[in-house]
């Protein structure tokens, strides 16, 4: 018997890849929703000069208040990105990639204040970008 008789048909492999990709897209949508919600909460806390933040932290951009507005805007846009990912389509995919990229950059800029949290958030953003870039090409609705 030849090797071709035991080979998996191309259609079955494509179906399996799409099923695996659906999990990555769902993961990306959930994680960008969580990141967006946390950024909104932290942005509001930073704008109101909450005692939650460290007193002597150094921020790349001017002050805690400015940083709060930046994080709040990123958080709101991430929530829109999560909605557009769940709705499906290429626009949601690319918007999610851009927002996860911006959030990753913002996380790296906050390393002086919160190093462990910044690196964890950066790692999650990289996974979101991977899921959307690798498996977001097919049009599908998540929910």
JSON list of C-alpha atoms in Angstrom, two decimals:
[
{"chain": "A", "resi": 1, "resn": "UNK", "atom": "CA", "xyz": [0.00, 0.00, 0.00]},
{"chain": "A", "resi": 2, "resn": "UNK", "atom": "CA", "xyz": [1.21, 3.48, -0.73]},
{"chain": "A", "resi": 3, "resn": "UNK", "atom": "CA", "xyz": [1.53, 6.39, 1.64]},
{"chain": "A", "resi": 4, "resn": "UNK", "atom": "CA", "xyz": [-1.20, 8.28, -0.19]},
{"chain": "A", "resi": 5, "resn": "UNK", "atom": "CA", "xyz": [-3.84, 5.75, 0.83]},
{"chain": "A", "resi": 6, "resn": "UNK", "atom": "CA", "xyz": [-3.25, 6.56, 4.51]},
{"chain": "A", "resi": 7, "resn": "UNK", "atom": "CA", "xyz": [-2.89, 10.31, 4.10]},
{"chain": "A", "resi": 8, "resn": "UNK", "atom": "CA", "xyz": [-5.52, 12.55, 5.66]},
{"chain": "A", "resi": 9, "resn": "UNK", "atom": "CA", "xyz": [-7.73, 14.17, 3.05]},
{"chain": "A", "resi": 10, "resn": "UNK", "atom": "CA", "xyz": [-7.04, 17.90, 2.67]},
{"chain": "A", "resi": 11, "resn": "UNK", "atom": "CA", "xyz": [-10.64, 18.84, 3.56]},
{"chain": "A", "resi": 12, "resn": "UNK", "atom": "CA", "xyz": [-10.49, 17.04, 6.93]},
{"chain": "A", "resi": 13, "resn": "UNK", "atom": "CA", "xyz": [-7.28, 18.86, 7.85]},
{"chain": "A", "resi": 14, "resn": "UNK", "atom": "CA", "xyz": [-8.81, 22.23, 6.97]},
{"chain": "A", "resi": 15, "resn": "UNK", "atom": "CA", "xyz": [-11.86, 21.51, 9.15]},
{"chain": "A", "resi": 16, "resn": "UNK", "atom": "CA", "xyz": [-9.61, 20.56, 12.06]},
{"chain": "A", "resi": 17, "resn": "UNK", "atom": "CA", "xyz": [-7.57, 23.77, 11.68]},
{"chain": "A", "resi": 18, "resn": "UNK", "atom": "CA", "xyz": [-10.74, 25.88, 11.64]},
{"chain": "A", "resi": 19, "resn": "UNK", "atom": "CA", "xyz": [-12.02, 24.17, 14.80]},
{"chain": "A", "resi": 20, "resn": "UNK", "atom": "CA", "xyz": [-8.70, 24.79, 16.57]},
{"chain": "A", "resi": 21, "resn": "UNK", "atom": "CA", "xyz": [-8.68, 28.36, 15.33]},
{"chain": "A", "resi": 22, "resn": "UNK", "atom": "CA", "xyz": [-12.12, 28.96, 16.77]},
{"chain": "A", "resi": 23, "resn": "UNK", "atom": "CA", "xyz": [-10.72, 28.35, 20.24]},
{"chain": "A", "resi": 24, "resn": "UNK", "atom": "CA", "xyz": [-7.93, 30.85, 19.66]},
{"chain": "A", "resi": 25, "resn": "UNK", "atom": "CA", "xyz": [-10.37, 33.47, 18.40]},
{"chain": "A", "resi": 26, "resn": "UNK", "atom": "CA", "xyz": [-12.64, 32.92, 21.41]},
{"chain": "A", "resi": 27, "resn": "UNK", "atom": "CA", "xyz": [-9.60, 33.15, 23.71]},
{"chain": "A", "resi": 28, "resn": "UNK", "atom": "CA", "xyz": [-8.54, 36.42, 22.03]},
{"chain": "A", "resi": 29, "resn": "UNK", "atom": "CA", "xyz": [-12.03, 37.88, 22.38]},
{"chain": "A", "resi": 30, "resn": "UNK", "atom": "CA", "xyz": [-12.30, 36.94, 26.06]},
{"chain": "A", "resi": 31, "resn": "UNK", "atom": "CA", "xyz": [-8.81, 38.16, 26.95]},
{"chain": "A", "resi": 32, "resn": "UNK", "atom": "CA", "xyz": [-9.15, 41.47, 25.13]},
{"chain": "A", "resi": 33, "resn": "UNK", "atom": "CA", "xyz": [-12.48, 41.98, 26.95]},
{"chain": "A", "resi": 34, "resn": "UNK", "atom": "CA", "xyz": [-10.80, 41.35, 30.31]},
{"chain": "A", "resi": 35, "resn": "UNK", "atom": "CA", "xyz": [-7.86, 43.60, 29.44]},
{"chain": "A", "resi": 36, "resn": "UNK", "atom": "CA", "xyz": [-10.22, 46.34, 28.25]},
{"chain": "A", "resi": 37, "resn": "UNK", "atom": "CA", "xyz": [-12.34, 46.17, 31.40]},
{"chain": "A", "resi": 38, "resn": "UNK", "atom": "CA", "xyz": [-9.25, 46.29, 33.64]},
{"chain": "A", "resi": 39, "resn": "UNK", "atom": "CA", "xyz": [-7.83, 49.21, 31.67]},
{"chain": "A", "resi": 40, "resn": "UNK", "atom": "CA", "xyz": [-11.10, 51.13, 32.04]},
{"chain": "A", "resi": 41, "resn": "UNK", "atom": "CA", "xyz": [-11.13, 50.51, 35.80]},
{"chain": "A", "resi": 42, "resn": "UNK", "atom": "CA", "xyz": [-7.45, 51.40, 36.21]},
{"chain": "A", "resi": 43, "resn": "UNK", "atom": "CA", "xyz": [-7.80, 54.44, 33.97]},
{"chain": "A", "resi": 44, "resn": "UNK", "atom": "CA", "xyz": [-10.63, 55.80, 36.11]},
{"chain": "A", "resi": 45, "resn": "UNK", "atom": "CA", "xyz": [-8.64, 55.04, 39.27]},
{"chain": "A", "resi": 46, "resn": "UNK", "atom": "CA", "xyz": [-5.58, 56.83, 37.89]},
{"chain": "A", "resi": 47, "resn": "UNK", "atom": "CA", "xyz": [-7.59, 59.87, 36.78]},
{"chain": "A", "resi": 48, "resn": "UNK", "atom": "CA", "xyz": [-9.13, 60.18, 40.24]},
{"chain": "A", "resi": 49, "resn": "UNK", "atom": "CA", "xyz": [-5.64, 59.91, 41.87]},
{"chain": "A", "resi": 50, "resn": "UNK", "atom": "CA", "xyz": [-6.61, 56.77, 43.76]},
{"chain": "A", "resi": 51, "resn": "UNK", "atom": "CA", "xyz": [-4.37, 55.56, 46.58]},
{"chain": "A", "resi": 52, "resn": "UNK", "atom": "CA", "xyz": [-4.18, 52.21, 44.76]},
{"chain": "A", "resi": 53, "resn": "UNK", "atom": "CA", "xyz": [-1.15, 53.34, 42.79]},
{"chain": "A", "resi": 54, "resn": "UNK", "atom": "CA", "xyz": [2.34, 53.63, 44.22]},
{"chain": "A", "resi": 55, "resn": "UNK", "atom": "CA", "xyz": [3.35, 57.06, 45.44]},
{"chain": "A", "resi": 56, "resn": "UNK", "atom": "CA", "xyz": [6.83, 57.33, 43.90]},
{"chain": "A", "resi": 57, "resn": "UNK", "atom": "CA", "xyz": [6.28, 55.52, 40.61]},
{"chain": "A", "resi": 58, "resn": "UNK", "atom": "CA", "xyz": [7.91, 57.00, 37.54]},
{"chain": "A", "resi": 59, "resn": "UNK", "atom": "CA", "xyz": [5.82, 57.09, 34.37]},
{"chain": "A", "resi": 60, "resn": "UNK", "atom": "CA", "xyz": [7.17, 57.46, 30.85]},
{"chain": "A", "resi": 61, "resn": "UNK", "atom": "CA", "xyz": [4.49, 60.00, 30.05]},
{"chain": "A", "resi": 62, "resn": "UNK", "atom": "CA", "xyz": [4.04, 63.06, 32.20]},
{"chain": "A", "resi": 63, "resn": "UNK", "atom": "CA", "xyz": [1.92, 62.05, 35.19]},
{"chain": "A", "resi": 64, "resn": "UNK", "atom": "CA", "xyz": [-0.45, 59.51, 36.66]},
{"chain": "A", "resi": 65, "resn": "UNK", "atom": "CA", "xyz": [-3.42, 61.58, 35.47]},
{"chain": "A", "resi": 66, "resn": "UNK", "atom": "CA", "xyz": [-2.18, 61.60, 31.85]},
{"chain": "A", "resi": 67, "resn": "UNK", "atom": "CA", "xyz": [-1.40, 57.90, 32.05]},
{"chain": "A", "resi": 68, "resn": "UNK", "atom": "CA", "xyz": [-4.94, 57.28, 33.37]},
{"chain": "A", "resi": 69, "resn": "UNK", "atom": "CA", "xyz": [-6.52, 58.97, 30.35]},
{"chain": "A", "resi": 70, "resn": "UNK", "atom": "CA", "xyz": [-4.33, 56.99, 27.95]},
{"chain": "A", "resi": 71, "resn": "UNK", "atom": "CA", "xyz": [-5.18, 53.68, 29.63]},
{"chain": "A", "resi": 72, "resn": "UNK", "atom": "CA", "xyz": [-8.88, 54.58, 29.80]},
{"chain": "A", "resi": 73, "resn": "UNK", "atom": "CA", "xyz": [-9.02, 55.32, 26.06]},
{"chain": "A", "resi": 74, "resn": "UNK", "atom": "CA", "xyz": [-7.13, 52.11, 25.24]},
{"chain": "A", "resi": 75, "resn": "UNK", "atom": "CA", "xyz": [-9.53, 50.16, 27.47]},
{"chain": "A", "resi": 76, "resn": "UNK", "atom": "CA", "xyz": [-12.65, 51.53, 25.78]},
{"chain": "A", "resi": 77, "resn": "UNK", "atom": "CA", "xyz": [-11.19, 50.81, 22.35]},
{"chain": "A", "resi": 78, "resn": "UNK", "atom": "CA", "xyz": [-10.30, 47.27, 23.47]},
{"chain": "A", "resi": 79, "resn": "UNK", "atom": "CA", "xyz": [-13.91, 46.68, 24.45]},
{"chain": "A", "resi": 80, "resn": "UNK", "atom": "CA", "xyz": [-14.99, 47.79, 20.97]},
{"chain": "A", "resi": 81, "resn": "UNK", "atom": "CA", "xyz": [-12.33, 45.46, 19.52]},
{"chain": "A", "resi": 82, "resn": "UNK", "atom": "CA", "xyz": [-13.69, 42.54, 21.54]},
{"chain": "A", "resi": 83, "resn": "UNK", "atom": "CA", "xyz": [-17.17, 43.20, 20.19]},
{"chain": "A", "resi": 84, "resn": "UNK", "atom": "CA", "xyz": [-15.90, 43.39, 16.63]},
{"chain": "A", "resi": 85, "resn": "UNK", "atom": "CA", "xyz": [-13.94, 40.14, 17.04]},
{"chain": "A", "resi": 86, "resn": "UNK", "atom": "CA", "xyz": [-17.05, 38.33, 18.25]},
{"chain": "A", "resi": 87, "resn": "UNK", "atom": "CA", "xyz": [-19.07, 39.79, 15.37]},
{"chain": "A", "resi": 88, "resn": "UNK", "atom": "CA", "xyz": [-16.55, 38.29, 12.93]},
{"chain": "A", "resi": 89, "resn": "UNK", "atom": "CA", "xyz": [-14.97, 39.64, 9.80]},
{"chain": "A", "resi": 90, "resn": "UNK", "atom": "CA", "xyz": [-11.61, 41.05, 8.87]},
{"chain": "A", "resi": 91, "resn": "UNK", "atom": "CA", "xyz": [-12.17, 44.51, 10.31]},
{"chain": "A", "resi": 92, "resn": "UNK", "atom": "CA", "xyz": [-12.60, 43.12, 13.82]},
{"chain": "A", "resi": 93, "resn": "UNK", "atom": "CA", "xyz": [-9.53, 40.95, 13.44]},
{"chain": "A", "resi": 94, "resn": "UNK", "atom": "CA", "xyz": [-7.26, 43.81, 12.39]},
{"chain": "A", "resi": 95, "resn": "UNK", "atom": "CA", "xyz": [-8.73, 46.23, 14.92]},
{"chain": "A", "resi": 96, "resn": "UNK", "atom": "CA", "xyz": [-8.13, 43.64, 17.66]},
{"chain": "A", "resi": 97, "resn": "UNK", "atom": "CA", "xyz": [-4.53, 43.15, 16.53]},
{"chain": "A", "resi": 98, "resn": "UNK", "atom": "CA", "xyz": [-3.89, 46.90, 16.57]},
{"chain": "A", "resi": 99, "resn": "UNK", "atom": "CA", "xyz": [-5.47, 47.35, 20.00]},
{"chain": "A", "resi": 100, "resn": "UNK", "atom": "CA", "xyz": [-3.59, 44.40, 21.51]},
{"chain": "A", "resi": 101, "resn": "UNK", "atom": "CA", "xyz": [-0.39, 45.85, 20.04]},
{"chain": "A", "resi": 102, "resn": "UNK", "atom": "CA", "xyz": [-1.10, 49.28, 21.55]},
{"chain": "A", "resi": 103, "resn": "UNK", "atom": "CA", "xyz": [-1.90, 47.69, 24.89]},
{"chain": "A", "resi": 104, "resn": "UNK", "atom": "CA", "xyz": [1.35, 45.70, 24.76]},
{"chain": "A", "resi": 105, "resn": "UNK", "atom": "CA", "xyz": [3.31, 48.91, 24.16]},
{"chain": "A", "resi": 106, "resn": "UNK", "atom": "CA", "xyz": [1.42, 50.64, 26.99]},
{"chain": "A", "resi": 107, "resn": "UNK", "atom": "CA", "xyz": [2.16, 47.70, 29.29]},
{"chain": "A", "resi": 108, "resn": "UNK", "atom": "CA", "xyz": [5.87, 47.92, 28.52]},
{"chain": "A", "resi": 109, "resn": "UNK", "atom": "CA", "xyz": [5.78, 51.65, 29.23]},
{"chain": "A", "resi": 110, "resn": "UNK", "atom": "CA", "xyz": [4.40, 50.93, 32.71]},
{"chain": "A", "resi": 111, "resn": "UNK", "atom": "CA", "xyz": [7.20, 48.55, 33.70]},
{"chain": "A", "resi": 112, "resn": "UNK", "atom": "CA", "xyz": [8.83, 51.07, 36.09]},
{"chain": "A", "resi": 113, "resn": "UNK", "atom": "CA", "xyz": [5.62, 51.27, 38.14]},
{"chain": "A", "resi": 114, "resn": "UNK", "atom": "CA", "xyz": [4.38, 47.65, 37.99]},
{"chain": "A", "resi": 115, "resn": "UNK", "atom": "CA", "xyz": [6.96, 45.30, 36.45]},
{"chain": "A", "resi": 116, "resn": "UNK", "atom": "CA", "xyz": [5.28, 41.93, 37.08]},
{"chain": "A", "resi": 117, "resn": "UNK", "atom": "CA", "xyz": [1.83, 43.06, 35.96]},
{"chain": "A", "resi": 118, "resn": "UNK", "atom": "CA", "xyz": [3.25, 44.81, 32.89]},
{"chain": "A", "resi": 119, "resn": "UNK", "atom": "CA", "xyz": [5.09, 41.68, 31.73]},
{"chain": "A", "resi": 120, "resn": "UNK", "atom": "CA", "xyz": [2.04, 39.47, 32.32]},
{"chain": "A", "resi": 121, "resn": "UNK", "atom": "CA", "xyz": [-0.16, 41.85, 30.34]},
{"chain": "A", "resi": 122, "resn": "UNK", "atom": "CA", "xyz": [2.44, 42.00, 27.58]},
{"chain": "A", "resi": 123, "resn": "UNK", "atom": "CA", "xyz": [2.44, 38.18, 27.36]},
{"chain": "A", "resi": 124, "resn": "UNK", "atom": "CA", "xyz": [-1.35, 38.04, 27.15]},
{"chain": "A", "resi": 125, "resn": "UNK", "atom": "CA", "xyz": [-1.36, 40.69, 24.42]},
{"chain": "A", "resi": 126, "resn": "UNK", "atom": "CA", "xyz": [1.16, 38.68, 22.40]},
{"chain": "A", "resi": 127, "resn": "UNK", "atom": "CA", "xyz": [-1.10, 35.61, 22.66]},
{"chain": "A", "resi": 128, "resn": "UNK", "atom": "CA", "xyz": [-4.08, 37.70, 21.53]},
{"chain": "A", "resi": 129, "resn": "UNK", "atom": "CA", "xyz": [-2.11, 38.94, 18.52]},
{"chain": "A", "resi": 130, "resn": "UNK", "atom": "CA", "xyz": [-1.05, 35.38, 17.69]},
{"chain": "A", "resi": 131, "resn": "UNK", "atom": "CA", "xyz": [-4.59, 34.04, 17.88]},
{"chain": "A", "resi": 132, "resn": "UNK", "atom": "CA", "xyz": [-6.00, 36.78, 15.69]},
{"chain": "A", "resi": 133, "resn": "UNK", "atom": "CA", "xyz": [-3.16, 36.74, 13.18]},
{"chain": "A", "resi": 134, "resn": "UNK", "atom": "CA", "xyz": [-2.93, 32.96, 12.82]},
{"chain": "A", "resi": 135, "resn": "UNK", "atom": "CA", "xyz": [-6.60, 31.97, 12.95]},
{"chain": "A", "resi": 136, "resn": "UNK", "atom": "CA", "xyz": [-8.62, 35.13, 12.41]},
{"chain": "A", "resi": 137, "resn": "UNK", "atom": "CA", "xyz": [-8.56, 34.95, 8.61]},
{"chain": "A", "resi": 138, "resn": "UNK", "atom": "CA", "xyz": [-11.71, 32.89, 8.24]},
{"chain": "A", "resi": 139, "resn": "UNK", "atom": "CA", "xyz": [-15.02, 34.67, 8.63]},
{"chain": "A", "resi": 140, "resn": "UNK", "atom": "CA", "xyz": [-16.84, 33.15, 11.56]},
{"chain": "A", "resi": 141, "resn": "UNK", "atom": "CA", "xyz": [-19.11, 34.24, 14.33]},
{"chain": "A", "resi": 142, "resn": "UNK", "atom": "CA", "xyz": [-17.94, 33.20, 17.79]},
{"chain": "A", "resi": 143, "resn": "UNK", "atom": "CA", "xyz": [-21.19, 33.27, 19.75]}
]
